XYZ file of C-alpha atoms in Angstrom:
674
model
C 0.010 -0.097 -0.194
C 1.116 3.609 -0.331
C 0.078 5.251 3.125
C 0.697 8.192 1.659
C -2.445 8.190 -1.312
C -3.834 5.107 -0.251
C -3.762 3.004 -3.163
C -3.297 -0.835 -3.040
C -0.930 -2.316 -4.676
C -1.406 -5.704 -7.137
C -0.896 -8.866 -6.820
C -0.425 -11.116 -4.410
C 1.998 -11.002 -1.363
C 2.849 -14.159 0.926
C 5.170 -13.029 4.361
C 7.411 -16.296 4.592
C 8.479 -15.355 8.034
C 7.792 -12.111 11.079
C 10.755 -12.300 13.906
C 11.266 -9.672 16.624
C 14.303 -9.487 19.061
C 17.337 -7.309 20.310
C 19.701 -5.746 18.180
C 22.845 -6.239 18.418
C 23.842 -3.163 16.287
C 24.466 -2.651 12.600
C 21.402 -4.773 11.832
C 22.704 -8.126 13.852
C 20.199 -9.498 16.426
C 21.730 -9.743 19.969
C 20.353 -13.247 20.270
C 18.171 -15.236 18.758
C 14.637 -13.455 17.381
C 11.532 -14.288 18.168
C 9.480 -15.909 15.261
C 6.027 -14.801 15.401
C 4.039 -15.738 12.303
C 5.387 -17.743 9.105
C 3.912 -18.415 6.151
C 0.923 -15.844 5.830
C -1.436 -15.310 3.015
C -2.491 -11.927 2.027
C -1.779 -8.326 2.558
C -2.754 -6.035 4.694
C -1.856 -8.866 7.555
C -2.471 -8.168 11.305
C -0.233 -10.607 13.657
C -1.468 -11.739 16.588
C -1.289 -9.887 20.188
C 2.381 -10.714 21.716
C 2.429 -10.436 25.668
C 6.517 -10.377 25.799
C 7.242 -6.771 26.944
C 9.019 -4.426 25.067
C 10.884 -2.698 27.230
C 12.422 0.977 26.889
C 15.749 2.299 26.523
C 16.315 -0.928 24.482
C 17.022 -0.873 20.090
C 14.496 -4.194 19.081
C 14.812 -5.215 15.260
C 11.653 -6.541 13.666
C 12.369 -8.924 10.611
C 10.080 -10.031 7.800
C 10.775 -11.900 4.786
C 7.869 -12.044 1.568
C 7.101 -13.916 -1.410
C 5.179 -11.687 -4.091
C 4.670 -11.990 -7.774
C 4.537 -8.373 -8.337
C 7.026 -5.351 -7.621
C 6.343 -4.555 -3.833
C 5.997 -0.658 -2.974
C 9.196 0.901 -1.277
C 7.978 3.367 1.650
C 10.780 5.705 3.902
C 12.431 3.732 6.521
C 15.459 2.753 8.240
C 17.081 -0.690 8.278
C 19.046 -3.527 6.284
C 18.129 -5.938 3.542
C 19.127 -9.133 4.392
C 19.782 -12.477 2.662
C 18.000 -14.092 5.601
C 15.407 -12.869 8.170
C 16.415 -14.611 11.391
C 20.335 -16.278 10.519
C 22.588 -13.854 12.361
C 25.333 -14.724 10.007
C 23.023 -13.442 6.998
C 24.352 -10.513 4.461
C 23.068 -6.792 5.008
C 23.147 -4.155 2.920
C 21.553 -0.792 4.582
C 18.926 0.913 3.324
C 16.748 4.237 4.066
C 13.504 2.770 1.986
C 11.496 -0.525 3.007
C 9.714 -2.958 1.505
C 5.401 -2.834 2.291
C 4.154 -0.386 5.036
C 4.985 -2.134 8.345
C 3.756 -0.521 11.330
C 3.847 -2.307 15.624
C 1.069 -1.168 17.207
C 1.539 -1.162 21.285
C -0.732 -1.142 24.394
C 0.918 0.924 27.057
C -0.211 2.231 30.281
C -2.636 5.187 30.157
C 0.276 7.521 31.892
C 2.109 7.130 28.491
C 2.036 10.523 26.613
C 1.198 10.247 22.882
C 1.234 12.627 20.380
C 1.071 12.878 16.640
C 3.280 15.026 14.038
C 1.302 16.274 10.845
C 4.243 16.815 8.498
C 6.252 15.417 5.303
C 9.452 14.205 4.202
C 11.536 16.418 7.308
C 9.000 14.984 9.930
C 9.658 11.693 8.393
C 13.419 11.670 8.519
C 14.413 12.153 5.156
C 17.953 11.910 4.871
C 18.940 10.884 8.309
C 20.889 7.694 8.471
C 17.502 5.766 9.656
C 14.276 7.642 8.400
C 11.579 7.752 10.704
C 13.921 5.923 13.497
C 15.947 9.432 13.417
C 13.116 11.376 12.787
C 12.769 14.504 15.176
C 9.460 13.041 16.363
C 11.131 9.666 17.524
C 14.076 11.108 19.030
C 11.949 14.049 20.695
C 9.779 10.817 21.682
C 12.832 8.906 23.392
C 13.183 12.330 25.034
C 10.027 12.494 26.644
C 9.091 8.432 27.220
C 6.028 9.294 24.668
C 5.164 7.240 21.905
C 4.260 9.099 18.327
C 2.158 8.474 15.637
C 3.327 10.033 12.201
C 0.961 11.087 10.086
C 3.850 11.938 8.065
C 4.455 11.244 3.832
C 7.436 12.209 1.774
C 6.067 14.812 -0.822
C 3.483 15.580 1.071
C 1.141 19.176 1.418
C -1.331 20.606 3.561
C -3.331 20.955 0.424
C -3.460 16.978 -0.570
C -4.733 16.634 3.016
C -7.712 19.463 2.276
C -9.873 16.277 2.575
C -11.216 14.959 6.084
C -12.799 11.708 4.937
C -9.257 10.413 3.050
C -7.676 7.372 3.811
C -4.718 9.199 5.342
C -6.526 11.058 8.084
C -8.552 7.525 8.837
C -5.265 5.330 8.824
C -4.685 5.511 12.313
C -8.732 6.226 13.063
C -8.234 2.880 15.163
C -6.156 3.744 17.617
C -6.687 6.002 20.966
C -6.557 9.915 20.078
C -2.932 11.393 20.976
C -2.755 13.516 23.895
C -1.470 16.446 21.747
C 0.079 16.932 18.194
C 2.425 18.966 16.214
C 1.148 20.960 12.986
C 4.511 20.751 10.879
C 3.565 20.707 7.641
C 4.163 23.188 4.666
C 7.929 22.916 3.429
C 6.076 21.265 -0.082
C 3.399 23.628 -0.304
C 5.955 26.725 -0.340
C 8.109 25.072 -2.869
C 5.186 24.853 -4.637
C 4.715 27.786 -5.029
C 1.779 28.629 -2.770
C 0.967 32.441 -1.778
C 1.071 33.313 1.779
C -2.545 33.466 1.853
C -3.197 30.148 0.601
C -0.483 29.207 2.899
C -2.869 30.453 6.159
C -5.785 28.972 4.306
C -4.577 25.904 4.114
C -3.118 25.887 7.622
C -6.642 26.746 8.910
C -7.979 24.231 7.033
C -6.156 21.209 7.734
C -5.349 22.378 11.560
C -9.137 22.561 12.365
C -8.899 18.928 11.115
C -6.449 18.041 13.410
C -8.425 19.532 16.093
C -11.235 17.681 14.863
C -9.713 13.842 14.433
C -7.049 14.399 16.517
C -6.701 16.538 19.162
C -7.694 20.300 19.589
C -3.681 20.358 21.737
C -2.050 21.416 18.549
C 1.778 22.831 18.722
C 3.050 24.883 15.243
C 6.035 23.855 14.243
C 8.105 26.699 11.705
C 9.618 25.279 8.371
C 13.037 24.970 7.664
C 14.978 26.821 4.838
C 15.218 25.554 1.119
C 19.020 25.998 0.143
C 17.683 26.498 -3.673
C 14.746 28.937 -2.706
C 14.516 32.003 -4.446
C 14.235 35.435 -2.626
C 10.482 35.195 -3.570
C 10.062 32.014 -1.782
C 11.754 32.729 1.090
C 10.251 35.729 1.766
C 7.124 33.706 1.263
C 8.473 31.380 3.923
C 9.465 33.771 6.295
C 6.249 35.583 6.071
C 4.494 32.066 7.272
C 6.443 31.258 9.412
C 6.331 34.903 11.093
C 2.400 34.517 10.671
C 2.651 30.901 12.854
C 4.490 32.806 15.231
C 1.492 35.285 16.015
C -0.817 32.496 16.262
C -2.135 31.611 20.192
C -0.645 28.298 19.726
C 2.809 27.430 21.490
C 5.217 27.572 18.093
C 8.251 25.985 16.956
C 11.212 27.275 16.273
C 13.115 24.513 14.289
C 14.397 27.102 11.675
C 16.884 28.649 13.806
C 17.975 25.420 14.949
C 19.417 24.494 11.465
C 20.070 27.347 9.973
C 22.529 30.129 11.301
C 20.797 32.988 8.781
C 17.417 31.351 8.082
C 18.404 31.616 4.430
C 19.950 28.162 3.994
C 20.748 25.267 6.228
C 23.458 24.924 7.700
C 26.352 22.773 6.455
C 26.748 20.555 9.441
C 23.150 19.567 9.049
C 23.020 20.260 5.258
C 22.284 17.002 3.239
C 20.340 17.877 -0.444
C 20.010 21.162 0.459
C 15.891 20.488 2.257
C 17.125 17.690 4.350
C 18.840 17.123 7.259
C 21.282 14.471 8.541
C 20.756 12.643 11.919
C 22.146 15.477 13.848
C 20.067 17.778 12.554
C 17.103 16.593 13.486
C 18.839 15.894 16.484
C 18.815 19.601 17.035
C 14.993 20.025 16.121
C 14.228 17.556 18.256
C 15.928 19.733 21.274
C 13.951 22.362 20.582
C 10.405 20.819 21.017
C 8.657 21.437 24.752
C 8.255 19.307 26.703
C 4.743 18.121 27.487
C 2.964 18.970 30.707
C 3.433 16.495 33.378
C -0.448 15.965 33.825
C -0.658 11.607 33.134
C -1.851 11.228 29.497
C -5.712 9.604 30.730
C -6.241 12.812 33.548
C -4.834 14.801 30.013
C -7.554 13.822 27.666
C -10.166 15.360 29.860
C -9.089 17.375 32.567
C -5.684 19.284 30.786
C -5.794 23.325 30.418
C -5.658 24.000 27.013
C -2.221 24.371 25.661
C -3.217 27.633 23.653
C -4.070 29.344 27.083
C -1.669 27.593 28.832
C 1.450 28.581 27.417
C 0.610 31.141 24.102
C 4.327 31.984 23.690
C 6.955 29.332 23.714
C 10.137 30.549 21.763
C 13.718 30.893 22.229
C 14.892 34.761 23.425
C 18.722 35.639 23.301
C 20.338 37.691 25.762
C 23.411 39.361 24.358
C 27.084 39.254 25.405
C 28.173 40.869 22.238
C 27.148 43.293 19.653
C 28.550 44.140 16.067
C 30.874 47.452 15.743
C 32.112 48.499 12.070
C 34.310 45.912 10.029
C 37.285 45.096 13.129
C 38.951 41.478 13.096
C 42.130 40.292 14.809
C 43.891 36.935 13.233
C 45.171 36.649 17.388
C 45.653 32.362 16.481
C 44.953 32.004 20.716
C 42.760 33.457 22.851
C 41.167 33.100 26.385
C 38.499 35.127 27.478
C 35.723 35.218 29.712
C 32.567 37.967 29.505
C 30.088 38.339 32.702
C 26.186 38.280 32.088
C 23.037 38.781 33.632
C 19.254 37.232 32.822
C 15.492 39.036 33.296
C 13.929 36.022 34.730
C 14.639 32.290 36.176
C 16.121 30.197 33.076
C 15.281 26.418 33.232
C 17.187 25.623 29.766
C 19.422 27.601 28.022
C 22.185 27.295 25.619
C 25.605 29.037 24.018
C 25.345 30.294 20.489
C 29.464 31.441 18.413
C 29.505 33.340 15.567
C 32.195 34.575 13.468
C 29.882 36.834 11.619
C 29.813 40.865 11.986
C 26.123 41.097 11.086
C 25.846 45.021 11.068
C 28.474 44.671 7.784
C 26.510 41.465 6.967
C 30.632 39.942 6.955
C 30.585 36.385 7.327
C 34.479 35.035 8.368
C 35.275 31.570 7.326
C 37.281 29.477 8.469
C 38.448 26.464 11.482
C 38.461 27.298 14.688
C 39.188 24.971 18.083
C 37.125 25.785 20.500
C 38.926 24.471 22.978
C 36.675 24.896 26.397
C 33.672 26.934 27.306
C 32.453 27.143 30.301
C 30.369 28.994 32.968
C 29.684 29.741 36.756
C 29.486 32.843 39.011
C 32.229 35.447 38.375
C 33.991 36.854 41.891
C 33.926 40.740 43.179
C 36.725 42.166 44.640
C 36.498 44.329 48.380
C 34.796 47.057 46.778
C 32.501 44.524 44.863
C 33.165 44.823 41.604
C 33.488 42.293 39.480
C 37.160 40.427 38.440
C 38.330 38.282 35.906
C 38.241 35.055 38.687
C 35.508 32.621 39.064
C 34.398 31.898 42.286
C 35.077 27.961 41.939
C 36.138 26.330 39.056
C 33.715 26.935 35.980
C 31.455 24.389 34.901
C 32.274 22.646 31.371
C 29.809 23.238 28.500
C 31.976 21.764 25.888
C 35.487 20.881 25.458
C 37.772 20.084 22.350
C 34.809 21.248 19.953
C 37.045 21.803 16.451
C 34.296 23.470 14.107
C 35.804 24.170 10.524
C 34.009 27.086 9.635
C 32.694 29.584 12.983
C 31.083 31.613 9.978
C 28.428 28.867 9.914
C 27.760 29.506 14.220
C 27.817 26.522 16.603
C 25.266 26.085 18.943
C 26.438 24.621 22.235
C 24.107 21.929 24.036
C 20.964 22.328 25.940
C 21.886 23.112 29.627
C 19.453 22.230 32.288
C 21.077 24.451 35.659
C 18.854 26.888 36.630
C 19.665 30.424 35.753
C 18.656 32.967 38.495
C 17.678 36.817 38.152
C 19.375 39.101 40.338
C 22.370 36.530 40.098
C 26.267 36.893 38.363
C 27.070 34.700 35.923
C 30.213 34.579 33.618
C 30.712 33.033 30.251
C 34.442 31.592 29.059
C 35.821 30.780 26.373
C 39.290 29.717 25.240
C 40.104 28.665 21.315
C 42.496 28.282 19.068
C 42.735 28.951 15.163
C 45.524 28.959 12.644
C 45.323 32.474 11.201
C 41.223 32.889 10.651
C 40.180 36.480 10.632
C 37.821 36.310 13.850
C 35.381 39.295 14.007
C 35.627 41.990 17.315
C 32.448 43.161 18.629
C 31.308 45.394 21.011
C 30.949 43.678 24.565
C 33.599 43.987 28.080
C 35.260 40.909 30.092
C 38.926 40.489 30.155
C 41.363 39.080 27.479
C 44.490 36.724 27.324
C 46.113 33.929 25.746
C 44.398 30.845 25.757
C 45.693 27.899 27.625
C 44.119 25.479 30.224
C 44.890 26.901 33.297
C 43.550 30.423 32.441
C 40.903 28.862 30.835
C 39.045 26.410 33.017
C 40.809 27.219 36.154
C 38.713 29.317 39.058
C 41.487 32.439 39.175
C 42.703 34.300 36.207
C 44.545 36.965 37.267
C 46.618 37.474 34.610
C 43.759 38.698 32.207
C 43.068 42.430 31.047
C 40.094 44.024 31.030
C 38.889 44.709 27.317
C 35.694 46.402 25.748
C 36.674 44.610 22.816
C 35.616 40.731 22.731
C 35.803 38.270 19.897
C 33.457 36.654 17.875
C 29.285 37.210 18.212
C 28.234 35.924 20.911
C 24.815 35.397 22.655
C 22.943 32.960 25.576
C 19.643 31.697 24.110
C 17.335 30.613 26.518
C 14.281 28.787 26.149
C 11.459 31.087 27.710
C 9.114 28.109 27.711
C 10.812 27.000 30.911
C 10.398 30.146 32.872
C 8.652 29.760 36.252
C 5.984 31.708 35.085
C 4.119 32.951 32.107
C 3.121 35.622 29.954
C 6.331 37.288 29.699
C 6.664 40.544 27.895
C 9.924 41.510 25.059
C 11.519 45.006 24.094
C 13.618 45.244 20.902
C 16.143 48.565 20.719
C 18.067 49.083 17.551
C 19.843 51.678 18.635
C 24.015 52.641 18.268
C 27.027 52.304 20.708
C 25.268 54.626 23.042
C 22.444 52.279 23.522
C 25.040 49.688 24.206
C 26.787 52.004 26.799
C 29.848 51.134 24.683
C 32.169 53.213 26.981
C 30.878 52.082 30.680
C 32.781 49.275 32.746
C 30.375 46.508 31.155
C 29.203 47.860 27.727
C 26.309 45.225 26.746
C 25.385 43.930 30.443
C 25.768 47.853 31.452
C 23.032 48.801 28.212
C 20.519 51.596 29.468
C 17.399 49.265 28.465
C 19.087 45.857 29.137
C 19.762 47.050 33.206
C 16.093 48.373 33.786
C 14.102 45.498 32.312
C 16.008 42.398 34.514
C 14.280 44.676 37.522
C 11.389 44.055 35.288
C 11.191 40.636 34.137
C 11.100 41.784 30.224
C 13.594 40.099 27.745
C 15.634 42.467 25.597
C 16.992 41.592 22.409
C 19.711 44.463 21.772
C 20.368 45.420 17.828
C 22.893 47.949 19.122
C 25.727 48.704 16.571
C 28.401 50.704 16.662
C 28.370 53.496 14.251
C 24.654 52.440 12.739
C 22.480 55.095 11.504
C 19.093 55.633 10.134
C 20.065 55.122 6.459
C 21.756 51.518 7.481
C 18.007 50.720 8.667
C 16.256 52.166 5.818
C 18.118 51.581 2.685
C 17.873 49.993 -0.977
C 20.964 47.389 0.587
C 20.498 47.434 4.610
C 16.446 47.958 4.792
C 15.079 45.407 2.219
C 13.962 42.410 4.973
C 16.565 40.124 3.928
C 19.429 42.403 5.066
C 21.922 40.558 7.009
C 21.154 43.029 10.271
C 16.924 42.813 9.527
C 16.848 39.148 10.027
C 18.623 39.310 13.065
C 15.881 41.650 14.277
C 13.134 39.063 12.846
C 15.030 36.065 13.976
C 13.265 35.699 17.474
C 9.740 36.435 15.999
C 7.471 39.387 16.612
C 7.926 41.912 20.247
C 5.888 43.488 22.648
C 7.742 46.745 21.939
C 10.503 47.952 19.815
C 12.532 51.561 21.344
C 14.206 53.739 18.489
C 17.629 54.674 19.717
C 19.176 56.024 16.062
C 20.283 59.848 15.186
C 23.002 60.492 17.019
C 24.945 59.467 14.052
C 22.812 60.876 11.405
C 22.888 64.527 13.098
C 26.397 64.311 13.023
C 26.909 63.546 9.384
C 24.092 66.097 8.225
C 22.608 68.689 9.954
C 19.308 68.249 7.235
C 16.668 67.946 9.962
C 13.917 67.219 6.999
C 16.093 64.478 5.936
C 16.434 62.971 9.642
C 12.006 63.426 10.333
C 11.802 61.394 6.871
C 14.151 58.708 7.943
C 13.002 57.823 10.932
C 9.424 57.855 10.264
C 10.691 55.533 7.212
C 12.079 53.305 10.108
C 8.974 53.254 12.295
C 6.647 52.413 10.017
C 9.516 49.145 9.240
C 9.225 48.463 12.617
C 5.909 48.494 13.475
C 5.466 46.178 9.820
C 8.401 42.985 11.148
C 8.689 44.051 14.876
C 6.589 45.610 17.078
C 2.731 47.120 16.813
C 4.081 49.004 19.738
C 6.736 51.253 19.017
C 9.087 54.397 21.509
C 11.174 57.098 20.834
C 14.525 57.578 22.211
C 15.734 61.601 22.358
C 19.223 61.921 20.763
C 21.801 62.134 23.372
C 24.181 65.148 23.111
C 27.790 65.390 21.869
C 30.605 67.662 23.239
C 31.376 68.791 19.950
C 28.325 70.258 18.739
C 27.161 72.968 21.406
C 26.906 75.950 19.576
C 26.608 74.891 15.989
C 23.913 73.880 13.952
C 24.294 70.227 15.136
C 23.516 71.042 18.439
C 20.240 73.086 16.984
C 19.171 69.929 15.322
C 19.383 67.696 17.887
C 17.381 69.970 20.201
C 14.440 70.600 16.993
C 14.392 66.437 16.350
C 13.939 65.911 20.189
C 11.681 68.373 20.607
C 9.948 66.500 17.676
C 10.206 62.969 18.983
C 8.655 64.719 22.065
C 5.320 65.349 20.289
C 4.942 61.576 19.071
C 5.083 61.825 15.603
C 3.245 59.413 13.375
C 3.599 55.321 14.479
C 5.333 56.924 17.890
C 3.723 55.619 20.772
C 5.563 57.072 23.778
C 8.818 58.293 24.245
C 12.131 57.810 26.841
C 13.964 61.248 27.299
C 17.625 59.438 27.619
C 18.819 62.874 26.593
C 17.682 64.806 28.917
C 19.263 62.366 31.880
C 22.909 63.077 30.154
C 22.541 66.753 29.390
C 24.435 69.525 31.019
C 22.101 71.483 33.540
C 21.851 74.280 31.124
C 20.646 71.859 28.202
C 24.144 72.509 26.194
C 26.523 69.642 25.707
C 26.752 66.445 27.848
C 26.636 66.546 31.424
C 30.903 66.821 32.510
C 30.386 63.542 35.114
C 28.558 61.390 33.052
C 30.057 61.787 29.528
C 33.592 59.568 28.400
C 36.524 61.782 27.609
C 35.287 61.418 23.912
C 32.113 64.173 24.623
C 30.189 61.438 22.782
C 29.722 58.104 24.966
C 28.878 57.951 28.429
C 30.294 56.062 31.451
C 28.935 54.069 33.434
C 26.956 56.596 35.461
C 25.982 58.083 32.592
C 23.921 54.594 31.027
C 22.674 54.479 34.796
C 21.125 57.705 34.340
C 20.139 56.727 30.933
C 18.566 52.952 32.283
C 16.437 55.354 34.947
C 14.337 57.223 31.928
C 12.843 53.893 30.604
């Protein structure tokens, strides 16, 4: 039978033998298998119930042999073609497709979770070493000790599932209804040319069928990139994912797990531009949120709606660095330590490291050996200041990880140790290169050359303070594991002033981040050194496919967007009309792409502008912002917090020696205005 189309094959089939037993690896039996049926005529065929338990955590083999007078249909599934079904010395040939349509039906305790997956070849695990077994639903099922039901078929589309009475909807209707389902279909609809409105209509139609036939507890999954897609198809996919993220249902961000730029699959996971290898499917499975702990039998009748209790299941970034202009180094040995903090409790998180400057859309290829990655609690000195030492040896995240091309990015394993708000944390990295250019980013901490003693031990008094950190580094947190829901998120689009570039700890002391950590609010920083309005709205930078805009929308929409730009624009020109026009253009882009609520931040003064037309333009522009121009919902008056008492120029106790940026006191003063 073709399970995708429900068509029965022709001709007679005799099942010569069916056997089951524990796997010894590589398709071989660990022990002599048990024959459960032989010489069965006719297809379909259901065996007798077997009463020997199949134990969790063990791998089994199912073997069958057959004779047919017609070609048999092959379907997706990993295994081996054997010269004999039960002979332990049989000749074996690995295969990713299997003859006949075969499955096991199992009686399980009522407390065992059961879930269904509605998807295509990506949910069937095509490209993995063992399709189906190595699919992300199967890997996820192992993680949560559940049983998956695959409503998946290679090449399938939402459009072809529009008939609720089709065979493939009825195929498993004799089984117990699942406790929840994951809607992961759409890749082939996009590939076949569906427009955004068609995708949305098909999604709503099939979602209704899933809820009617399977369960009303449904998670939604993002569609992963197709490396060969045109810019037009890329835009449709991203638009559809954006629409899914706004639905009132848990949203699984698969695209962020397997692509650093949401344009192409990362090379480490890519098989053919569309499908992934086993490691790629493991990455996808790792981001699916755990299910509620309520027993399955109770969930079928008493579970609260997933839509109501977990409307926003997504990742949030905590930036350790922010991009500058193009600045690189070729130092072959580095050890760095970077302090960080979180705004709310997090129980699941990971580290992401990339050798890219996304402000300049510049990636730096080349091999990097990540010798040590860890974290811990930083020590403070007698005056209470953070130091480069840990209170104890840092906990290990990874060691000796050779990354062939860090421009593709490296995402560490998920860590389940809780990060708590109000606590100090510090990230440690030691690496070696063979001269690969390494981007330098805005950020603060301590640097020295790498050795195991200064990377992995608690004390590292040899390290020197720095406000330039190698690589693009962030912490990604699984926001669904926070102790309370819901949460709110601010996006900040700004320059080096809103990044606190001249504070003791840039990024950590960014004004919005400081305030939001006290308010239990996530802050996504896009505060680039030297950036200006025209970088965000011009034909090269402002188009939605540019690197910087893709970073902004990478984690979905936000509750508010704070715009802290204009300083570098005024430095380049005192033309108020152009400044206002560009600002309104950015406001519209932000409202379309990021958040419906936009907050303006007034422009801080520069010492060199006092008495010039640029200072006059700054004053007029800030007064215009305070009047709430079209699309602006509020104002954060950063300027007044750091102006001199007479309003002319920056306050001398708050400004840095360059007369432009602000020290820690200045950044704290701006934070108080948020």
